[in-house]
Short mmCIF file of C-alpha atoms and ligand atoms in Angstrom, two decimals:
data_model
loop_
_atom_site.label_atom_id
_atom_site.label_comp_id
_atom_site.label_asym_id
_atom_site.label_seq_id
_atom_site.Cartn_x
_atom_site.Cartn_y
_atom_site.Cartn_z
CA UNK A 1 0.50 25.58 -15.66
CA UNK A 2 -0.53 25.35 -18.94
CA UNK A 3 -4.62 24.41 -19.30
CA UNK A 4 -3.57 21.24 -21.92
CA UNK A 5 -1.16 20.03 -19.79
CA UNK A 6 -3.34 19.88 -16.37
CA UNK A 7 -5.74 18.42 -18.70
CA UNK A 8 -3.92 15.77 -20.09
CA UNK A 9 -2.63 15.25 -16.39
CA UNK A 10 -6.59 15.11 -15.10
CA UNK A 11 -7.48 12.51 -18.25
CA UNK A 12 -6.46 8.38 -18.48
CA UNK A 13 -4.81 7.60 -20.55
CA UNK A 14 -5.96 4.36 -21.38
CA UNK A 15 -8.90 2.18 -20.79
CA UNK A 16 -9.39 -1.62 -21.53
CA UNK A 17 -12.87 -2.88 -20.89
CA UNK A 18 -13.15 -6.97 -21.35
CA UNK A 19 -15.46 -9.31 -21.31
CA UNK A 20 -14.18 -13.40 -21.40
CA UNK A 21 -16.31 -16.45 -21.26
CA UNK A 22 -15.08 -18.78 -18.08
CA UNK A 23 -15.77 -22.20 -17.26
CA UNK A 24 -17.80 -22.61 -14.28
CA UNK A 25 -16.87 -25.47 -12.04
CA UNK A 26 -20.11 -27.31 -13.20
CA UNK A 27 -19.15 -26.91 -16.30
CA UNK A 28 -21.56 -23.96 -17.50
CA UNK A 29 -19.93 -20.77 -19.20
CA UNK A 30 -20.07 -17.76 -17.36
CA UNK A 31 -19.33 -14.13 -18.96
CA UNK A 32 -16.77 -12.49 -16.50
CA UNK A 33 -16.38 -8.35 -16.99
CA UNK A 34 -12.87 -7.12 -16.24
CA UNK A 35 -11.19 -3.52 -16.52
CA UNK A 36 -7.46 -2.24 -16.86
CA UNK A 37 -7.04 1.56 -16.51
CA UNK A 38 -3.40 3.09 -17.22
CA UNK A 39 -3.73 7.01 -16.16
CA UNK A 40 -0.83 8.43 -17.28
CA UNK A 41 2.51 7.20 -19.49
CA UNK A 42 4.24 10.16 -18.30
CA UNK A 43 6.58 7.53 -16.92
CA UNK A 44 6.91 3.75 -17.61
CA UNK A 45 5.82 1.27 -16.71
CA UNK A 46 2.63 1.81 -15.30
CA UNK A 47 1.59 0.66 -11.86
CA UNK A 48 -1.08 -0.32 -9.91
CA UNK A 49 -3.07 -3.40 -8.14
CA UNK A 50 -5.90 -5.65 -9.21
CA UNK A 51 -8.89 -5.64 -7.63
CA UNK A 52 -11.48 -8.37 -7.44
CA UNK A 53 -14.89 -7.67 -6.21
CA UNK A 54 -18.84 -7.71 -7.98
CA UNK A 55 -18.81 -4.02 -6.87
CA UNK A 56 -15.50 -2.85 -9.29
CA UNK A 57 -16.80 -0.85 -12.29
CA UNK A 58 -15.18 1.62 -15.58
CA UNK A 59 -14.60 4.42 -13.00
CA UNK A 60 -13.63 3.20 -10.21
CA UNK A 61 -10.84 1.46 -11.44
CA UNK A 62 -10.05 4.87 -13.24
CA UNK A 63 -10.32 7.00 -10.41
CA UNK A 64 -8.08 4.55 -8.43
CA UNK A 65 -5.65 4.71 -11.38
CA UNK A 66 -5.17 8.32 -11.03
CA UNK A 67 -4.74 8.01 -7.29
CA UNK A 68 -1.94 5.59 -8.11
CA UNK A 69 -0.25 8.06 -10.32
CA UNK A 70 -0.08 10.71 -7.92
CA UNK A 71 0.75 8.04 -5.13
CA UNK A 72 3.90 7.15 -7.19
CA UNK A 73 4.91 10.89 -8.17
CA UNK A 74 4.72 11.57 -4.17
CA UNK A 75 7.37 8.85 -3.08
CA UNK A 76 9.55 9.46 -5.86
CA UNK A 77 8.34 5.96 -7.37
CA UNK A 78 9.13 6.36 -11.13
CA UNK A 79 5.95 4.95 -12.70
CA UNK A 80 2.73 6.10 -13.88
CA UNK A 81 -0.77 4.89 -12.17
CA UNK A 82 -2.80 2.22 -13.48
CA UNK A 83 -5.58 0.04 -11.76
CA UNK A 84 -7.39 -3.37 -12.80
CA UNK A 85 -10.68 -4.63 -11.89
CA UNK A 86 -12.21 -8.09 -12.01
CA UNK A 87 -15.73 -8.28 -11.14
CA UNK A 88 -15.65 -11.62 -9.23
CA UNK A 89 -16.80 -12.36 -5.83
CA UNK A 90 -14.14 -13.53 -4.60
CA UNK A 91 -15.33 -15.10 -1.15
CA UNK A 92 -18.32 -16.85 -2.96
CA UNK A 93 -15.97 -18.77 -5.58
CA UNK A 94 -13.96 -21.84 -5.98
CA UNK A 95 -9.80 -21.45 -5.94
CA UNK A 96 -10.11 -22.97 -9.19
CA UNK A 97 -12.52 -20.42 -11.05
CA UNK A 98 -10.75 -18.04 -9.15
CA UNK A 99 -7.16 -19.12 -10.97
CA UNK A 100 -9.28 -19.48 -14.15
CA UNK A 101 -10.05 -16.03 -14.34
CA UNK A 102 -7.00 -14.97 -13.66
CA UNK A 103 -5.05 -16.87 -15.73
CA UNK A 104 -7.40 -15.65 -18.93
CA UNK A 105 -7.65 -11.71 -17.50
CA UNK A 106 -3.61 -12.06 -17.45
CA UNK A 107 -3.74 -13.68 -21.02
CA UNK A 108 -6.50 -10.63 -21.88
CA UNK A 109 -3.93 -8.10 -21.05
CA UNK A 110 -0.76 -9.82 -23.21
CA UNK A 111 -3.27 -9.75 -26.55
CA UNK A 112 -3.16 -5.93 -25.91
CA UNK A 113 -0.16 -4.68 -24.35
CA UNK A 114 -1.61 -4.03 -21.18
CA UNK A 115 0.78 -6.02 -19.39
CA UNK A 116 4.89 -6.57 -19.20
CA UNK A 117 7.98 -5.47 -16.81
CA UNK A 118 8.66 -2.40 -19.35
CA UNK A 119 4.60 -1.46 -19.90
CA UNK A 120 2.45 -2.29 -16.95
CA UNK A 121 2.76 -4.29 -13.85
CA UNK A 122 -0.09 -5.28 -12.04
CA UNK A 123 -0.18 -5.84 -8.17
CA UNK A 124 -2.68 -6.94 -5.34
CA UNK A 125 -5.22 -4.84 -3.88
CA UNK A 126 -8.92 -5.88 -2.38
CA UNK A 127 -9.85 -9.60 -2.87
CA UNK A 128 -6.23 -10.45 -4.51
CA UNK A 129 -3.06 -11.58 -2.94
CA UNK A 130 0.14 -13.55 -3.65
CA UNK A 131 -1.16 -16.43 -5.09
CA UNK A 132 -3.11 -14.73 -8.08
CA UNK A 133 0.46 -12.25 -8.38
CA UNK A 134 1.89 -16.08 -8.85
CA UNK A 135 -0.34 -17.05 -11.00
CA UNK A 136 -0.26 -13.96 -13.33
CA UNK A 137 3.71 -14.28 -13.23
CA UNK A 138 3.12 -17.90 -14.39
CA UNK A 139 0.84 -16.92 -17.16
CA UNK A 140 3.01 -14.37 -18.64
CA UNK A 141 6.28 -16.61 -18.69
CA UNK A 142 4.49 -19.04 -20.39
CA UNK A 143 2.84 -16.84 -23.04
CA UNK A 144 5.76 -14.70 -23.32
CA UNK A 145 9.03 -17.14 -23.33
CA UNK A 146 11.89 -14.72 -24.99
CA UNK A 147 11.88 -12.56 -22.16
CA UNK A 148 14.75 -12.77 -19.05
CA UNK A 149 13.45 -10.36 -16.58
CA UNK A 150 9.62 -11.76 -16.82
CA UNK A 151 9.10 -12.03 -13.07
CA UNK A 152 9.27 -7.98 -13.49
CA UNK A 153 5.47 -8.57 -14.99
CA UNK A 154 3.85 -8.19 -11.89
CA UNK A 155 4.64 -7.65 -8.07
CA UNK A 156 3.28 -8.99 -4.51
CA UNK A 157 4.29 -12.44 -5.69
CA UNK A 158 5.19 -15.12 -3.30
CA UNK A 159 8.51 -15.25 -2.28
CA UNK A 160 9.05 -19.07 -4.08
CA UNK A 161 8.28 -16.94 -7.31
CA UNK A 162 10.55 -14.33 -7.13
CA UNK A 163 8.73 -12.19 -4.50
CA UNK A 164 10.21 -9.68 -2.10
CA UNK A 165 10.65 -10.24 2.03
CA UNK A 166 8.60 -7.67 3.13
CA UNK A 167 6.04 -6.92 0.63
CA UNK A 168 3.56 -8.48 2.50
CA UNK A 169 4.08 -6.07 5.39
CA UNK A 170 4.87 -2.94 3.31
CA UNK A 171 1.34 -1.13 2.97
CA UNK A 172 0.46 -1.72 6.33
CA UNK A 173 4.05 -0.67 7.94
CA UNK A 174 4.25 2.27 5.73
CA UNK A 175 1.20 3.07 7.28
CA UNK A 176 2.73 2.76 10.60
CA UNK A 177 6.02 5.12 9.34
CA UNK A 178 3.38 7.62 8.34
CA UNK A 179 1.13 8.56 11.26
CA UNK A 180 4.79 8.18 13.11
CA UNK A 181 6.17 11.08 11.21
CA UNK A 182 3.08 13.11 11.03
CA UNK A 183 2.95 12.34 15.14
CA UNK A 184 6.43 13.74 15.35
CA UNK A 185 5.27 17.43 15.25
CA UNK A 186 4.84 19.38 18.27
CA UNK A 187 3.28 22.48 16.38
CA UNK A 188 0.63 19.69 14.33
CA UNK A 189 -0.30 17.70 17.54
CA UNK A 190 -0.84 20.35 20.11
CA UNK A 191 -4.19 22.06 18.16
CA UNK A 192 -5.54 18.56 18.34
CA UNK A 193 -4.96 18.11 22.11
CA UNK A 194 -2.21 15.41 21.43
CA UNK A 195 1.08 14.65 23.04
CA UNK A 196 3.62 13.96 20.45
CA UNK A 197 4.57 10.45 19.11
CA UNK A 198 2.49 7.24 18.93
CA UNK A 199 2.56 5.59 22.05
CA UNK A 200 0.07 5.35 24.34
CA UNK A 201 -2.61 6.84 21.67
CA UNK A 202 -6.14 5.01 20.92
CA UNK A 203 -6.40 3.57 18.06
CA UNK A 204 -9.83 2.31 15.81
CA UNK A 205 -8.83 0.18 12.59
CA UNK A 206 -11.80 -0.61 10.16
CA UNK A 207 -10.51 -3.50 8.14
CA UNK A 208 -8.51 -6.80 9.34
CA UNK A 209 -7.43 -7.42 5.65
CA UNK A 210 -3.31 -7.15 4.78
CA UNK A 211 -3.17 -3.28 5.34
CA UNK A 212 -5.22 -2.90 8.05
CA UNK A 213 -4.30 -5.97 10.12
CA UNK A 214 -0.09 -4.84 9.77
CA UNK A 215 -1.37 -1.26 9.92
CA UNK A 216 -2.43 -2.07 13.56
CA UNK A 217 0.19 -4.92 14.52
CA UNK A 218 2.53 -2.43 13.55
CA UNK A 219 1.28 0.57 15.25
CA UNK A 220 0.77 -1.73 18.51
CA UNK A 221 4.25 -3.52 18.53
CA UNK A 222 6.24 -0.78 17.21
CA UNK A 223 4.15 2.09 18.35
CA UNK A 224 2.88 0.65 21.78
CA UNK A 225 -0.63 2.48 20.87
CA UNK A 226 -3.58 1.10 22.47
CA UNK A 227 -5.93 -0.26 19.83
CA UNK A 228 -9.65 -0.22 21.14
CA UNK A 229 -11.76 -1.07 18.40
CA UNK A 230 -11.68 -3.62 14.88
CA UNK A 231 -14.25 -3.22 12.27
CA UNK A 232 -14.83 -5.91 10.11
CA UNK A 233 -17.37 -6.98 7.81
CA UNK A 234 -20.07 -8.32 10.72
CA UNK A 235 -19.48 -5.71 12.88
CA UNK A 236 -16.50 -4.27 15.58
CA UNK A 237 -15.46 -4.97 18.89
CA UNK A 238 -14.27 -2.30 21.28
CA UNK A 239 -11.78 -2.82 24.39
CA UNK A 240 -10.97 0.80 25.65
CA UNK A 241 -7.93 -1.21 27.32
CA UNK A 242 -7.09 -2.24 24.05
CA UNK A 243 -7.08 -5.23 22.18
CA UNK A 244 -4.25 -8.05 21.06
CA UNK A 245 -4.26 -7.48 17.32
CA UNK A 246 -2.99 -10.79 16.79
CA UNK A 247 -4.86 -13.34 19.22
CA UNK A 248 -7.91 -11.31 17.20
CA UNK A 249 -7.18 -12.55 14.11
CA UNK A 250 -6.48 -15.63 14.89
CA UNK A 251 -10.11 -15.15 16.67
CA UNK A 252 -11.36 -14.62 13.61
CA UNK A 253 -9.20 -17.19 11.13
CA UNK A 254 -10.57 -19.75 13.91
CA UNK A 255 -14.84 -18.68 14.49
CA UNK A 256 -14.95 -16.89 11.07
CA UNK A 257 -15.93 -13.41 13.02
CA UNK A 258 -14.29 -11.01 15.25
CA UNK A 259 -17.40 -11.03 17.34
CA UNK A 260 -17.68 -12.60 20.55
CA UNK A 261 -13.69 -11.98 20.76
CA UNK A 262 -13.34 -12.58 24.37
CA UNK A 263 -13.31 -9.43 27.06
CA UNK A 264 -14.52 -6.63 24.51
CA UNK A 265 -17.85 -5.60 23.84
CA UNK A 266 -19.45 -6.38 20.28
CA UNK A 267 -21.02 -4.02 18.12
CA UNK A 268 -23.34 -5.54 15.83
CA UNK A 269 -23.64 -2.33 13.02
CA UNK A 270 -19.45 -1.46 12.77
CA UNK A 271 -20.46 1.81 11.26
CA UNK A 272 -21.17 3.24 14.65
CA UNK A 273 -17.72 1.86 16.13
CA UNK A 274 -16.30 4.41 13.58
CA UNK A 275 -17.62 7.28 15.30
CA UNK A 276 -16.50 6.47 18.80
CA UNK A 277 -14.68 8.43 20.44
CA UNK A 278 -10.36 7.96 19.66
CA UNK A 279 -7.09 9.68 18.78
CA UNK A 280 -6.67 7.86 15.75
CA UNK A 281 -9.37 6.26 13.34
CA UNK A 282 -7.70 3.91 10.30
CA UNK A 283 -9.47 3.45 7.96
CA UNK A 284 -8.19 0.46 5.72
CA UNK A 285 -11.13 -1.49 3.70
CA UNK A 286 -12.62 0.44 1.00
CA UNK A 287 -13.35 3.91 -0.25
CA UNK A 288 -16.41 6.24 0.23
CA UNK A 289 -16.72 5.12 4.10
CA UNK A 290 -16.71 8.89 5.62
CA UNK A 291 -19.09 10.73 3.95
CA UNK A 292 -21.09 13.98 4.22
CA UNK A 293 -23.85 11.52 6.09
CA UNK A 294 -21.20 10.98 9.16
CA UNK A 295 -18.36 12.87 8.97
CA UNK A 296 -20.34 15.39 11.33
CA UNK A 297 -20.70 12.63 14.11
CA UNK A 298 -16.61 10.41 13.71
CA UNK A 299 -15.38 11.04 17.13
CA UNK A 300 -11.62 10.59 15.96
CA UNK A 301 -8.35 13.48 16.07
CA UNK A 302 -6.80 12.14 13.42
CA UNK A 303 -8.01 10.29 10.19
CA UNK A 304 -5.45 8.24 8.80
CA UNK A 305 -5.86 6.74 5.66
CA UNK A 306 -4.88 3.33 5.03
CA UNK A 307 -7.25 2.52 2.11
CA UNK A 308 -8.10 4.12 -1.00
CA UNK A 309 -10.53 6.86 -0.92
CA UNK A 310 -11.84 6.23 2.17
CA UNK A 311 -13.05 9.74 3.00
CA UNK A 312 -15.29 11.03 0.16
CA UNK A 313 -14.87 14.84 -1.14
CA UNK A 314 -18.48 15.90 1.45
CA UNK A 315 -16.90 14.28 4.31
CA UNK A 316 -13.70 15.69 3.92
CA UNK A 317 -15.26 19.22 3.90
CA UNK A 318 -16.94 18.53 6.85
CA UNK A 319 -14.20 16.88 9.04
CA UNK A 320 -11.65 19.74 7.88
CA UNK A 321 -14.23 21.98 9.32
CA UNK A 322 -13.78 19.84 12.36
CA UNK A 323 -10.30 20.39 12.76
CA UNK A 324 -9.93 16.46 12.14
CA UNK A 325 -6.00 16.08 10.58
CA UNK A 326 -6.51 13.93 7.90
CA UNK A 327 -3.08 12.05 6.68
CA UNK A 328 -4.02 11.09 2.62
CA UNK A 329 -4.18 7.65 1.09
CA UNK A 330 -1.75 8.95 -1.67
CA UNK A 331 0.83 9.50 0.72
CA UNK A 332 -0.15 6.92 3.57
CA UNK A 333 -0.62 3.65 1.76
CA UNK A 334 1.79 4.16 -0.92
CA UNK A 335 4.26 2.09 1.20
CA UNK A 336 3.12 -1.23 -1.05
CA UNK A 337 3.89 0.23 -4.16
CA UNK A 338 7.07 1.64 -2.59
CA UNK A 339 8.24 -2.30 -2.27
CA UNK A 340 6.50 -3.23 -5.20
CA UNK A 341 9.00 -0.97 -6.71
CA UNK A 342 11.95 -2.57 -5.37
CA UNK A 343 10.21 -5.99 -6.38
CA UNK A 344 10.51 -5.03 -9.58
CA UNK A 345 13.90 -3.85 -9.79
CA UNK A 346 15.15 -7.03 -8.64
CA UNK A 347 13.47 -9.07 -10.84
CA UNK A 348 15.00 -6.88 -13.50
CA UNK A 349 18.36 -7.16 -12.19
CA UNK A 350 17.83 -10.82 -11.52
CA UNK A 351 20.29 -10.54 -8.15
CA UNK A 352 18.77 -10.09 -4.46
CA UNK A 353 19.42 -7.15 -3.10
CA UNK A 354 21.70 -8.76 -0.27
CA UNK A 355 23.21 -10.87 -2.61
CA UNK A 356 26.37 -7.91 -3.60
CA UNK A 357 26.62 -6.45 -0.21
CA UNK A 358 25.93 -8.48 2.53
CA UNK A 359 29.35 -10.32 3.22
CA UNK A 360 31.25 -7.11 2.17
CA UNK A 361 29.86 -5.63 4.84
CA UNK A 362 30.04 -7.98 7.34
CA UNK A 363 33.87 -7.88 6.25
CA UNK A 364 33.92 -4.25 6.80
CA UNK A 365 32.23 -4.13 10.13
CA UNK A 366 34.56 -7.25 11.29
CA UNK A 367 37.97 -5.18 10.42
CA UNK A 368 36.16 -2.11 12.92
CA UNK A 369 35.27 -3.77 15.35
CA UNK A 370 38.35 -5.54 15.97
CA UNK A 371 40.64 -1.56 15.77
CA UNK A 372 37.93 -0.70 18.37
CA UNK A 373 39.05 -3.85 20.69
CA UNK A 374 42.71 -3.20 19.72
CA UNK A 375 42.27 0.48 20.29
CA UNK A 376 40.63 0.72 23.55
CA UNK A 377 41.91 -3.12 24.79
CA UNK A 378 38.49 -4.29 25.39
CA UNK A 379 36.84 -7.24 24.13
CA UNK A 380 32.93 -6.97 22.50
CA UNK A 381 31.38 -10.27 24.50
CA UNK A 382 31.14 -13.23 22.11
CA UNK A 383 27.53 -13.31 22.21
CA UNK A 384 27.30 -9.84 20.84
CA UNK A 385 29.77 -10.06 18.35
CA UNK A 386 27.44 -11.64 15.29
CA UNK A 387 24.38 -8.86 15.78
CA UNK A 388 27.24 -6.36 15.56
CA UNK A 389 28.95 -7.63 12.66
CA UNK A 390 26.34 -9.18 10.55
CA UNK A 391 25.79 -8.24 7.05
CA UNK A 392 21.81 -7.15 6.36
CA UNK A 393 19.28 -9.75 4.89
CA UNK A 394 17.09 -8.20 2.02
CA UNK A 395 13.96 -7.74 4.50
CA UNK A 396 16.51 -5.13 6.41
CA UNK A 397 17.08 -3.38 3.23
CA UNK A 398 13.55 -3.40 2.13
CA UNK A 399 12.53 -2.34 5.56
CA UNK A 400 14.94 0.49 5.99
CA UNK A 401 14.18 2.07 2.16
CA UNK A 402 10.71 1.89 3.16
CA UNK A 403 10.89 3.80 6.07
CA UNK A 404 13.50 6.13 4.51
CA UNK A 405 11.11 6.66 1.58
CA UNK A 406 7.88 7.42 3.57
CA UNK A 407 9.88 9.84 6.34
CA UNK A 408 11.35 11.64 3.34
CA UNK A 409 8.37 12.06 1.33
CA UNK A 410 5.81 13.02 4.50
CA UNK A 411 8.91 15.85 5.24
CA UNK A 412 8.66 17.08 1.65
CA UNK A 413 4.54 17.50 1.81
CA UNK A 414 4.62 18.73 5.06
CA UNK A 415 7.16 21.56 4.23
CA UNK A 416 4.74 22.45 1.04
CA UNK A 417 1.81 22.57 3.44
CA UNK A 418 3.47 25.21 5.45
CA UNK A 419 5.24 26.92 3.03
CA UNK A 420 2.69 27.82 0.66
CA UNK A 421 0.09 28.24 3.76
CA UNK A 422 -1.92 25.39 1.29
CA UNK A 423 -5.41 24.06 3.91
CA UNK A 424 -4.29 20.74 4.68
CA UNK A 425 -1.93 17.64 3.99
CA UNK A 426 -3.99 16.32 1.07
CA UNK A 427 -3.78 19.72 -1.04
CA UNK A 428 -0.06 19.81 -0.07
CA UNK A 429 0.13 16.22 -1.64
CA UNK A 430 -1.65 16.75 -4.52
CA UNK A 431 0.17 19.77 -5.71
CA UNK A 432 3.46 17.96 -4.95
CA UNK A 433 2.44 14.99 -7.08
CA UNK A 434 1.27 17.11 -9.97
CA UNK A 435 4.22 19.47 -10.36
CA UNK A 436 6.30 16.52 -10.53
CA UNK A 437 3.64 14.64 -13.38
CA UNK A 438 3.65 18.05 -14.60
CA UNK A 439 6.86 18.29 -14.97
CA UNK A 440 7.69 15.00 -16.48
CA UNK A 441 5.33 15.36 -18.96
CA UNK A 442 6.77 18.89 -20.19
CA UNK A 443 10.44 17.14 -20.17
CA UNK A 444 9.38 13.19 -22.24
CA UNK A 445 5.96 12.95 -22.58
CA UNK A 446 5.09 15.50 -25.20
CA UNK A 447 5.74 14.47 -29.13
CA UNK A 448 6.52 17.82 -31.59
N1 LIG D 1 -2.78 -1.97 -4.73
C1 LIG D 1 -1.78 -1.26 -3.99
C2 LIG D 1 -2.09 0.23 -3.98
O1 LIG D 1 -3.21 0.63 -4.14
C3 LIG D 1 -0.38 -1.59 -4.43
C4 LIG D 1 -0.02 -1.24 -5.83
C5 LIG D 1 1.33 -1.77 -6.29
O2 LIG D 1 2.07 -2.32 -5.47
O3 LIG D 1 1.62 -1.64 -7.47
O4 LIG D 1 -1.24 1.04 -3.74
#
């Protein structure tokens, strides 16, 4: 490829760095710093969460911009990569300086362009959720009044605002879809000492948070894996029987720790539950939590990563060495932008996506069934009949793109890791995502 273009590629595009005055709740000013990084226009909008934390700075949310962009080229989500950061704490304040600074961030971004259904669309990531996607949405319609598809703004918003069933689940499930597919291969498991598939594997999740906690409900439910060990903030429990991820959040919802959870041993430092001994380690809080210092020592097979950046580039060197299969955020966790995606396409159509088929469907399936009972003269029981024929909500649409999306695009790395004999699953994904941003940019995003 051509040096400029893998340069302008590499680059970000653009970089707001604010600074807004905030009331405090006893009524003192306080100067909140706040970022928005679009990495490339190569397609529109761009796309990426908002993060609130004290630790968020200039190049973090840049580097987590990029990853966004590649994240979206991978799963054949047509937007470029952009990332915001708010640097809040946002367990130590109030809900209402918490919607305060939302509210003027969001008003921050309309003053200059950095926000809208056709420019850039924020979403949640660490420290945000639903309500501040609601409150953002609510922001921009009211600043912004001429506009009919203005719940496309922003995505991850609660379903009363125009949300999407199962974009709470998404991350975490696609999660789930991707170790399944990577699992699925005989010739990728056996080096490792694994049988194929998920079941029956041991499991260590670091993070209870929304990716991590579906990441493991998902993987337990679905999956039937054993989970043995949670890492949380204050430390991890272990259960080499494995552990109900459920009954241990509600553990933790109810004594504010996943310590003392009942029947499984508590580990007081959770850094050293990440090196115990498993077939899977999850990673899902925040980046930079494998590095060079114990990469040497994580006792897991397979590294599968759930958050952003999790394994840092001296880590990675070392657990490659290892023969640790890592499966890469960009392709792993892209699952939430996947049904941010189709968030925001029905917010610009304005129409659910059941809405056009569902009752066609169940027409269609109706008419079949009953040639099937004509044909071979027997009758489907009653209390089968309505499964059978049913039309499909829009969480079974959602659901099944998702896991379309994440089988097809783990097929297409995995073919261009053995293909082009590339090292591993990250290189494989990286190339993939940079032909195609590449190749965009070659075909629109050049000016004579
Ligand atoms: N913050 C999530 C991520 O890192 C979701 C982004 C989105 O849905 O736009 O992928």
């Amino acid at each position: 490829m051509d040096k400029g273009l893998i340069e302008q590629v590499r680059c970000c595009n653009s970089t707001y760095r604010m600074q807004f005055p905030v009331r405090a709740d006893d009524g003192s000013i306080v100067v909140v710093e706040a970022f928005r990084a679009e990495h490339s226009h190569h397609r529109l909008p761009t796309k990426g969460g908002i993060r609130f934390s004290p630790d968020v700075t200039v190049d973090e949310t840049i580097a987590l911009a990029s990853l966004m962009t590649y994240k979206c080229a991978l799963v054949g989500v047509p937007f470029g990569g952009a990332k915001g950061g708010v640097c809040i704490d946002p367990r130590t304040v109030s809900e209402g300086f918490r919607e305060r600074v939302t509210r003027r961030y969001t008003a921050e971004l309309i003053r200059k362009n950095f926000i809208g259904p056709d420019i850039d669309v924020p979403a949640p990531d660490y420290g945000t959720g639903e309500r501040e996607m609601g409150w953002i949405a609510d922001t921009y319609k009211n600043l912004k009044v001429n506009s009919a598809d203005t719940y496309a703004c922003v995505t991850g918003k609660p379903l009363s605002m125009h949300g999407i069933p199962g974009r709470r689940q998404a991350t975490g499930l696609g999660v789930y879809y991707g170790i399944r597919a990577c699992m699925e291969r005989e010739e990728d498991m056996q080096p490792l000492g694994l049988t194929t598939g998920v079941a029956g594997k041991r499991v260590i999740v670091q993070g209870l948070g929304n990716v991590g906690y579906y990441a493991a409900w998902f993987l337990q439910n679905e999956g039937k894996a054993i989970i043995t060990g949670i890492i949380e903030r204050e430390g991890g429990i272990f259960n080499a029987d494995g552990l109900d991820v459920e009954a241990v959040f509600n553990h933790r919802k109810a004594n504010g720790t996943i310590l003392q959870y009942p029947g499984a041993e508590s580990v007081a430092n959770g850094m050293e539950l990440m090196e115990r001994e498993c077939d899977i380690l999850v990673p899902a809080a925040l980046e930079n939590q494998i590095t060079g210092e114990n990469a040497g020592r994580i006792g897991a097979k397979i590294i599968a990563e759930a958050a952003n950046g999790p394994v840092d580039f001296e880590g990675e060197a070392i657990l490659s060495q290892r023969g640790v299969l890592m499966i890469p955020d960009m392709y792993l966790n892209a699952g939430g932008v996947t049904v941010s995606y189709f968030e925001w396409l029905k917010n610009r159509a304005g129409v659910s996506f059941d809405r056009m088929i569902s009752r066609h469907e169940e027409l269609v399936k109706r008419e079949l069934l009953e040639a099937i009972e004509n044909l071979t003269g027997t009758k489907i029981p009653t209390e089968q009949r309505p499964r059978l024929i049913q039309g499909p909500s829009e969480e079974e649409l959602v659901i099944a793109a998702l896991e379309q999306s994440m089988t097809k695009a783990y097929n297409n790395v995995h073919r261009l890791w053995k293909e082009r004999n590339l090292p591993d699953l990250r290189t494989a994904g990286f190339l993939l995502a940079l032909e195609r941003v590449a190749e965009s940019y070659k075909n629109h995003g050049i000016f004579p």
